[in-house]
C-alpha cells in the first residue's frame, strides 16, 4: 500500500510528510489503517536524538487507533475490519513476564522492537527506496502500519477513534499507575507531580480509587483548572514557596502523602515525590521517563523508614478502559485540547512543547 506518513529522517529536524510503501503483513503480523493518532513526549524525546535506542529514518507514533486492513498467516486474535489499538508493550501470554501476574512487561519481541524492526528483523516501510525503521512496535504516524499480532488490542467497534487513541499510552499509563501499581486506597492522600496528560490520568485513577485528597503540583498554573475538573482537590506551584516542595507537602498533610506520582521525567522531582511520602507506609511511583544516563538519588534513610519507590509503564487493560469510557466511567474527551489534520503534525509537537 502506498500512503502518507510523517517520516523523521534525522534527529532534531521536523517530521516530513512523505509517500511511503507499506508491505503486506507476514506471518503473525497485522496491517492497520490508522484513523487517529496522538503525540506524546516519548515521540519528541526520540526525535530530539537523546534516546539511545533511537534509529533514523523512522516513523514515530505510539498512541493510535484504527481498523485492521489485512492479516498475515496464523493470526487468530483479529480479522480485517476489526477496530484496534496498537500496543507498545505487547501481550504474548507465553513468556515468563506474561505468565507472572506481577507485571505487564512482555519481553517476547523486546529486542527487535528496540532496534526499530519487526520480529523477523526486517522493516515493512520503505520511502524513496530507503528502509524506514519502526518505532515502539507501533509507528502510528502513518496512514497504514504493520504490527506484530501480539501488539494489538481489539476494542469496541462503536468507540470514537479520535478519542480512544489516547489509551495507546498516556491515559492507560497514568490511570494504571494509580489503580494497579500504587493500588491507591479509599480515603488516602495523594500528590501528583506534573499535570500534563499522564498526570491528569493519575488524578482520575486516584479519584476512581476513592482518594479523599489529591494535590496537583505544577509550575504552570494554567493547568490547575483542568486538574480540578479531573478530581484534584487543590493545586500548588513549587515557585510559590521558599522551602523544598517535599517539605511543604509534609507540612500540609501532617507527615506526608500516602501516595505520590512523578509524571514529568525529572530525576530531581522524583526525589521530591519520594520524600513527600509519609514515613512508614508512603509509596511513590515513577511514571515519567527520564533522559538516558540520568540517575535517581535520595538518602537511604528515606527507604529504611518505610517508604517505597516503584515504577510503572502502560499499566492498564486497554479494551476494558474503552468499555469504561463508553459507559462513562472514565473521561477521555476532556484530555483532547486540539484536533489537527495529519499534515499539521509538526504544529502538534509545538503545542506539546509549549504546554498547550
Coordinates of C-alpha atoms in Angstrom, one line a residue:
X1 CA 0.0 0.0 0.0
X2 CA 1.2 3.5 -0.8
X3 CA 0.2 6.1 1.7
X4 CA 1.2 9.2 3.6
X5 CA 3.4 9.0 6.7
X6 CA 5.3 11.5 8.8
X7 CA 9.0 10.4 8.5
X8 CA 11.7 11.5 10.9
X9 CA 14.7 11.5 8.5
X10 CA 17.1 12.6 11.2
X11 CA 17.3 13.7 14.8
X12 CA 16.3 17.3 15.7
X13 CA 14.6 18.0 12.4
X14 CA 10.8 18.5 11.8
X15 CA 8.9 15.5 10.5
X16 CA 8.4 15.3 6.7
X17 CA 5.1 14.2 5.2
X18 CA 6.1 11.6 2.6
X19 CA 4.6 8.9 0.4
X20 CA 5.7 5.6 1.9
X21 CA 5.2 2.0 0.8
X22 CA 3.8 -0.3 3.5
X23 CA 4.5 -4.0 2.8
X24 CA 1.8 -6.7 3.4
X25 CA 1.8 -8.3 6.8
X26 CA 3.9 -11.5 7.2
X27 CA 3.0 -14.4 9.5
X28 CA 1.7 -13.3 12.8
X29 CA 1.5 -9.7 11.7
X30 CA -1.4 -7.3 11.2
X31 CA -1.7 -4.3 8.9
X32 CA -3.8 -1.5 10.3
X33 CA -5.4 1.6 8.7
X34 CA -4.6 4.3 11.3
X35 CA -7.6 6.6 11.8
X36 CA -6.3 8.8 14.6
X37 CA -3.0 9.3 16.5
X38 CA -1.9 11.4 19.4
X39 CA 1.5 12.9 20.1
X40 CA 3.5 12.1 23.2
X41 CA 6.6 13.4 24.8
X42 CA 8.2 10.0 24.2
X43 CA 8.0 10.6 20.4
X44 CA 9.6 14.1 21.0
X45 CA 12.3 12.5 23.1
X46 CA 13.4 10.1 20.4
X47 CA 13.1 12.8 17.7
X48 CA 15.4 15.0 19.8
X49 CA 18.2 12.5 19.4
X50 CA 18.6 11.9 23.1
X51 CA 17.1 8.4 23.0
X52 CA 19.9 5.8 23.0
X53 CA 17.6 3.4 21.2
X54 CA 16.5 6.0 18.6
X55 CA 17.3 5.0 15.0
X56 CA 16.7 7.0 11.8
X57 CA 15.0 7.3 9.4
X58 CA 11.9 6.3 11.4
X59 CA 8.1 6.6 11.5
X60 CA 7.3 7.6 15.1
X61 CA 4.0 7.5 17.0
X62 CA 2.6 5.1 19.6
X63 CA -0.8 6.4 20.6
X64 CA -3.1 5.3 17.7
X65 CA -6.3 3.6 16.8
X66 CA -7.5 2.1 13.6
X67 CA -9.1 -0.6 11.6
X68 CA -7.4 -3.9 10.6
X69 CA -6.8 -3.9 6.9
X70 CA -5.3 -7.3 6.4
X71 CA -3.7 -10.1 8.5
X72 CA -0.8 -12.4 7.9
X73 CA -0.7 -16.2 8.2
X74 CA -1.5 -17.6 11.7
X75 CA -3.3 -14.5 13.0
X76 CA -6.3 -15.5 15.1
X77 CA -6.8 -12.6 17.5
X78 CA -8.2 -10.2 15.0
X79 CA -9.7 -10.1 11.5
X80 CA -9.9 -7.5 8.7
X81 CA -12.5 -4.8 9.7
X82 CA -11.8 -5.1 13.5
X83 CA -11.3 -1.9 15.4
X84 CA -8.0 -1.9 17.3
X85 CA -5.4 0.0 19.3
X86 CA -1.7 -0.9 18.7
X87 CA 0.2 -1.7 21.9
X88 CA 3.8 -0.6 22.5
X89 CA 4.0 -3.2 25.2
X90 CA 2.6 -6.4 23.7
X91 CA 1.0 -9.4 25.5
X92 CA 2.2 -12.7 24.1
X93 CA 0.8 -14.7 27.0
X94 CA 3.7 -17.2 26.8
X95 CA 6.9 -15.5 28.1
X96 CA 7.8 -15.7 31.8
X97 CA 6.8 -12.0 32.2
X98 CA 3.3 -12.6 30.7
X99 CA 2.9 -15.7 32.9
X100 CA 3.7 -13.6 36.0
X101 CA 0.7 -11.7 37.4
X102 CA 3.1 -9.1 39.0
X103 CA 4.0 -7.5 35.6
X104 CA 2.7 -6.5 32.2
X105 CA 6.2 -6.1 30.7
X106 CA 6.1 -8.8 27.9
X107 CA 9.6 -9.4 26.5
X108 CA 8.8 -11.6 23.5
X109 CA 9.7 -9.0 20.8
X110 CA 11.6 -6.5 23.0
X111 CA 15.0 -6.9 21.3
X112 CA 13.8 -6.4 17.7
X113 CA 11.3 -3.7 18.7
X114 CA 14.1 -1.7 20.4
X115 CA 16.1 -1.9 17.1
X116 CA 13.1 -0.5 15.1
X117 CA 12.4 -3.8 13.4
X118 CA 9.6 -6.3 13.1
X119 CA 10.1 -9.7 15.0
X120 CA 11.8 -11.2 11.9
X121 CA 14.4 -8.5 11.9
X122 CA 13.2 -6.5 8.9
X123 CA 11.0 -3.4 8.2
X124 CA 7.7 -3.1 6.4
X125 CA 8.3 0.6 5.5
X126 CA 10.2 2.0 2.5
X127 CA 10.4 5.6 1.3
X128 CA 12.3 6.8 -1.8
X129 CA 14.0 3.4 -2.0
X130 CA 15.2 3.5 1.6
X131 CA 14.2 1.3 4.5
X132 CA 12.4 3.2 7.3
X133 CA 12.5 1.9 10.8
X134 CA 9.5 1.1 13.0
X135 CA 9.0 2.8 16.4
X136 CA 7.9 1.1 19.7
X137 CA 6.4 -1.7 17.6
X138 CA 3.6 0.7 16.5
X139 CA 4.6 3.6 14.2
X140 CA 1.2 5.3 14.3
X141 CA 2.4 8.4 12.3
X142 CA 1.4 6.6 9.1
X143 CA -1.9 6.1 7.4
X144 CA -1.1 2.4 7.4
X145 CA 1.2 0.5 9.7
X146 CA 2.2 -3.1 10.4
X147 CA 2.4 -4.5 13.9
X148 CA 3.0 -7.9 15.5
X149 CA -0.3 -9.7 16.2
X150 CA 0.6 -9.7 20.0
X151 CA 0.9 -5.9 19.8
X152 CA -2.7 -5.2 19.1
X153 CA -5.9 -5.0 21.2
X154 CA -9.3 -5.4 19.7
X155 CA -11.8 -2.8 21.1
X156 CA -15.5 -1.9 20.9
X157 CA -16.2 -1.0 17.2
X158 CA -18.5 1.9 18.3
X159 CA -15.7 3.7 20.1
X160 CA -14.7 7.1 18.6
X161 CA -11.1 6.5 17.4
X162 CA -10.1 10.2 17.6
X163 CA -10.6 9.9 21.4
X164 CA -9.7 6.3 22.4
X165 CA -6.3 6.6 20.5
X166 CA -5.1 8.3 23.7
X167 CA -5.4 4.9 25.5
X168 CA -2.4 3.7 23.5
X169 CA -0.1 5.2 26.1
X170 CA -0.7 8.3 28.3
X171 CA -4.1 7.7 29.9
X172 CA -3.6 3.9 30.4
X173 CA -0.2 4.5 32.0
X174 CA -1.4 7.2 34.4
X175 CA -4.6 5.6 35.3
X176 CA -2.9 2.2 35.8
X177 CA -0.2 3.8 37.9
X178 CA -2.8 4.8 40.5
X179 CA -5.1 1.8 40.2
X180 CA -2.7 -1.1 39.7
X181 CA 0.8 -0.1 40.6
X182 CA 0.2 2.1 43.7
X183 CA -3.2 0.4 44.5
X184 CA -4.5 3.7 45.9
X185 CA -6.9 3.1 48.8
X186 CA -10.2 4.9 49.7
X187 CA -9.6 7.9 52.0
X188 CA -5.9 8.3 51.1
X189 CA -4.0 11.4 50.4
X190 CA -2.1 11.6 47.0
X191 CA 0.3 14.1 45.4
X192 CA 0.7 14.2 41.6
X193 CA 3.8 16.0 40.2
X194 CA 3.2 17.2 36.6
X195 CA -0.3 18.0 35.3
X196 CA 0.1 17.0 31.7
X197 CA -2.0 14.2 30.1
X198 CA -0.4 11.5 32.2
X199 CA -0.7 13.5 35.5
X200 CA -4.4 14.1 34.7
X201 CA -4.9 10.3 34.2
X202 CA -3.2 9.6 37.5
X203 CA -5.6 12.1 39.2
X204 CA -8.6 10.3 37.5
X205 CA -7.3 7.0 38.8
X206 CA -6.8 8.3 42.4
X207 CA -10.3 9.7 42.3
X208 CA -11.7 6.4 41.0
X209 CA -9.9 4.6 43.8
X210 CA -11.5 6.8 46.4
X211 CA -8.7 9.1 47.5
X212 CA -10.0 11.9 49.7
X213 CA -7.3 14.4 49.0
X214 CA -5.4 14.8 45.6
X215 CA -2.8 17.6 45.5
X216 CA -1.6 18.6 42.0
X217 CA 1.9 20.1 41.6
X218 CA 2.9 22.1 38.5
X219 CA 4.8 25.3 37.7
X220 CA 2.2 26.1 35.0
X221 CA -0.9 27.4 36.8
X222 CA -2.9 27.4 33.6
X223 CA -3.2 23.6 34.2
X224 CA -4.9 23.9 37.6
X225 CA -8.5 24.3 36.4
X226 CA -8.2 21.1 34.2
X227 CA -6.6 19.2 37.1
X228 CA -9.5 20.1 39.4
X229 CA -12.0 19.1 36.7
X230 CA -10.4 15.6 36.8
X231 CA -10.5 15.4 40.6
X232 CA -7.6 17.3 42.1
X233 CA -8.7 18.9 45.4
X234 CA -6.0 21.6 45.3
X235 CA -3.0 22.6 43.2
X236 CA 0.3 24.2 44.2
X237 CA 3.4 25.6 42.5
X238 CA 6.9 25.0 43.9
X239 CA 7.7 28.5 42.9
X240 CA 5.3 29.9 45.5
X241 CA 7.4 28.6 48.4
X242 CA 10.8 29.3 49.9
X243 CA 11.4 25.7 51.0
X244 CA 11.6 22.5 49.0
X245 CA 8.2 21.3 47.8
X246 CA 8.5 18.0 49.7
X247 CA 8.7 19.9 53.0
X248 CA 5.7 21.9 52.0
X249 CA 3.7 18.7 51.3
X250 CA 4.8 17.1 54.5
X251 CA 3.5 20.1 56.5
X252 CA 0.3 20.3 54.5
X253 CA -0.5 16.6 55.1
X254 CA 0.6 16.0 58.7
X255 CA 3.7 14.0 57.9
X256 CA 3.4 13.3 54.1
X257 CA 1.1 11.8 51.5
X258 CA 0.2 8.2 51.3
X259 CA 0.9 8.0 47.6
X260 CA 2.9 10.3 45.2
X261 CA 3.4 10.1 41.5
X262 CA 6.1 11.7 39.3
X263 CA 4.7 12.3 35.8
X264 CA 7.4 14.5 34.3
X265 CA 10.6 12.5 33.9
X266 CA 12.7 14.8 36.1
X267 CA 15.1 13.0 38.5
X268 CA 15.1 15.9 40.9
X269 CA 11.3 15.8 41.1
X270 CA 11.4 12.1 41.5
X271 CA 13.3 12.7 44.7
X272 CA 10.9 15.3 45.9
X273 CA 8.0 12.9 45.2
X274 CA 9.5 10.2 47.3
X275 CA 10.4 12.5 50.2
X276 CA 6.9 13.9 50.2
X277 CA 5.6 10.5 51.2
X278 CA 4.6 9.6 54.8
X279 CA 7.1 7.7 56.9
X280 CA 6.2 4.1 57.5
X281 CA 3.9 3.5 54.5
X282 CA 4.2 6.1 51.8
X283 CA 4.5 4.8 48.2
X284 CA 6.0 6.9 45.4
X285 CA 5.5 5.8 41.8
X286 CA 7.8 6.9 39.0
X287 CA 5.7 7.3 35.8
X288 CA 7.7 9.9 33.9
X289 CA 10.6 8.7 31.7
X290 CA 13.9 10.5 32.4
X291 CA 16.5 11.0 29.8
X292 CA 19.2 8.4 29.1
X293 CA 22.0 8.2 31.6
X294 CA 20.3 10.0 34.4
X295 CA 20.2 8.6 37.9
X296 CA 17.9 9.0 40.9
X297 CA 19.1 9.7 44.4
X298 CA 17.8 10.0 48.0
X299 CA 19.1 9.3 51.5
X300 CA 18.8 5.6 52.2
X301 CA 17.1 6.6 55.5
X302 CA 14.0 7.6 53.5
X303 CA 13.6 3.9 52.5
X304 CA 14.8 2.4 55.8
X305 CA 12.0 4.4 57.5
X306 CA 9.3 2.7 55.4
X307 CA 8.8 4.5 52.2
X308 CA 8.5 2.5 48.9
X309 CA 9.8 3.6 45.5
X310 CA 8.1 2.0 42.5
X311 CA 7.9 2.4 38.7
X312 CA 5.3 1.6 36.1
X313 CA 4.6 1.6 32.4
X314 CA 1.4 1.2 30.4
X315 CA -0.3 -0.3 33.5
X316 CA -3.9 -0.9 32.4
X317 CA -6.1 -3.2 30.3
X318 CA -6.9 -1.2 27.1
X319 CA -10.1 -2.9 25.9
X320 CA -11.5 -2.6 29.5
X321 CA -10.7 1.1 29.5
X322 CA -12.5 1.6 26.2
X323 CA -15.6 -0.2 27.7
X324 CA -15.3 2.0 30.9
X325 CA -15.2 5.1 28.6
X326 CA -18.2 4.0 26.6
X327 CA -20.1 3.6 29.8
X328 CA -19.0 7.0 31.1
X329 CA -16.9 5.6 34.0
X330 CA -13.7 7.4 32.9
X331 CA -13.1 10.6 31.0
X332 CA -11.2 10.8 27.6
X333 CA -12.8 13.6 25.6
X334 CA -11.5 16.1 28.3
X335 CA -7.9 15.2 27.5
X336 CA -8.1 16.4 23.9
X337 CA -7.0 20.0 23.6
X338 CA -6.5 20.3 19.9
X339 CA -7.6 18.3 16.8
X340 CA -5.4 18.8 13.8
X341 CA -5.2 17.3 10.3
X342 CA -2.3 14.9 9.8
X343 CA -0.3 17.4 7.7
X344 CA -0.1 19.7 10.7
X345 CA 1.7 17.1 12.9
X346 CA 4.7 19.4 13.5
X347 CA 2.3 22.0 14.9
X348 CA 1.0 19.4 17.3
X349 CA 4.6 18.9 18.6
X350 CA 5.0 22.7 19.0
X351 CA 1.7 22.8 21.0
X352 CA 3.0 20.0 23.2
X353 CA 6.4 21.7 23.8
X354 CA 4.7 24.9 24.8
X355 CA 2.5 23.0 27.3
X356 CA -0.7 23.8 25.4

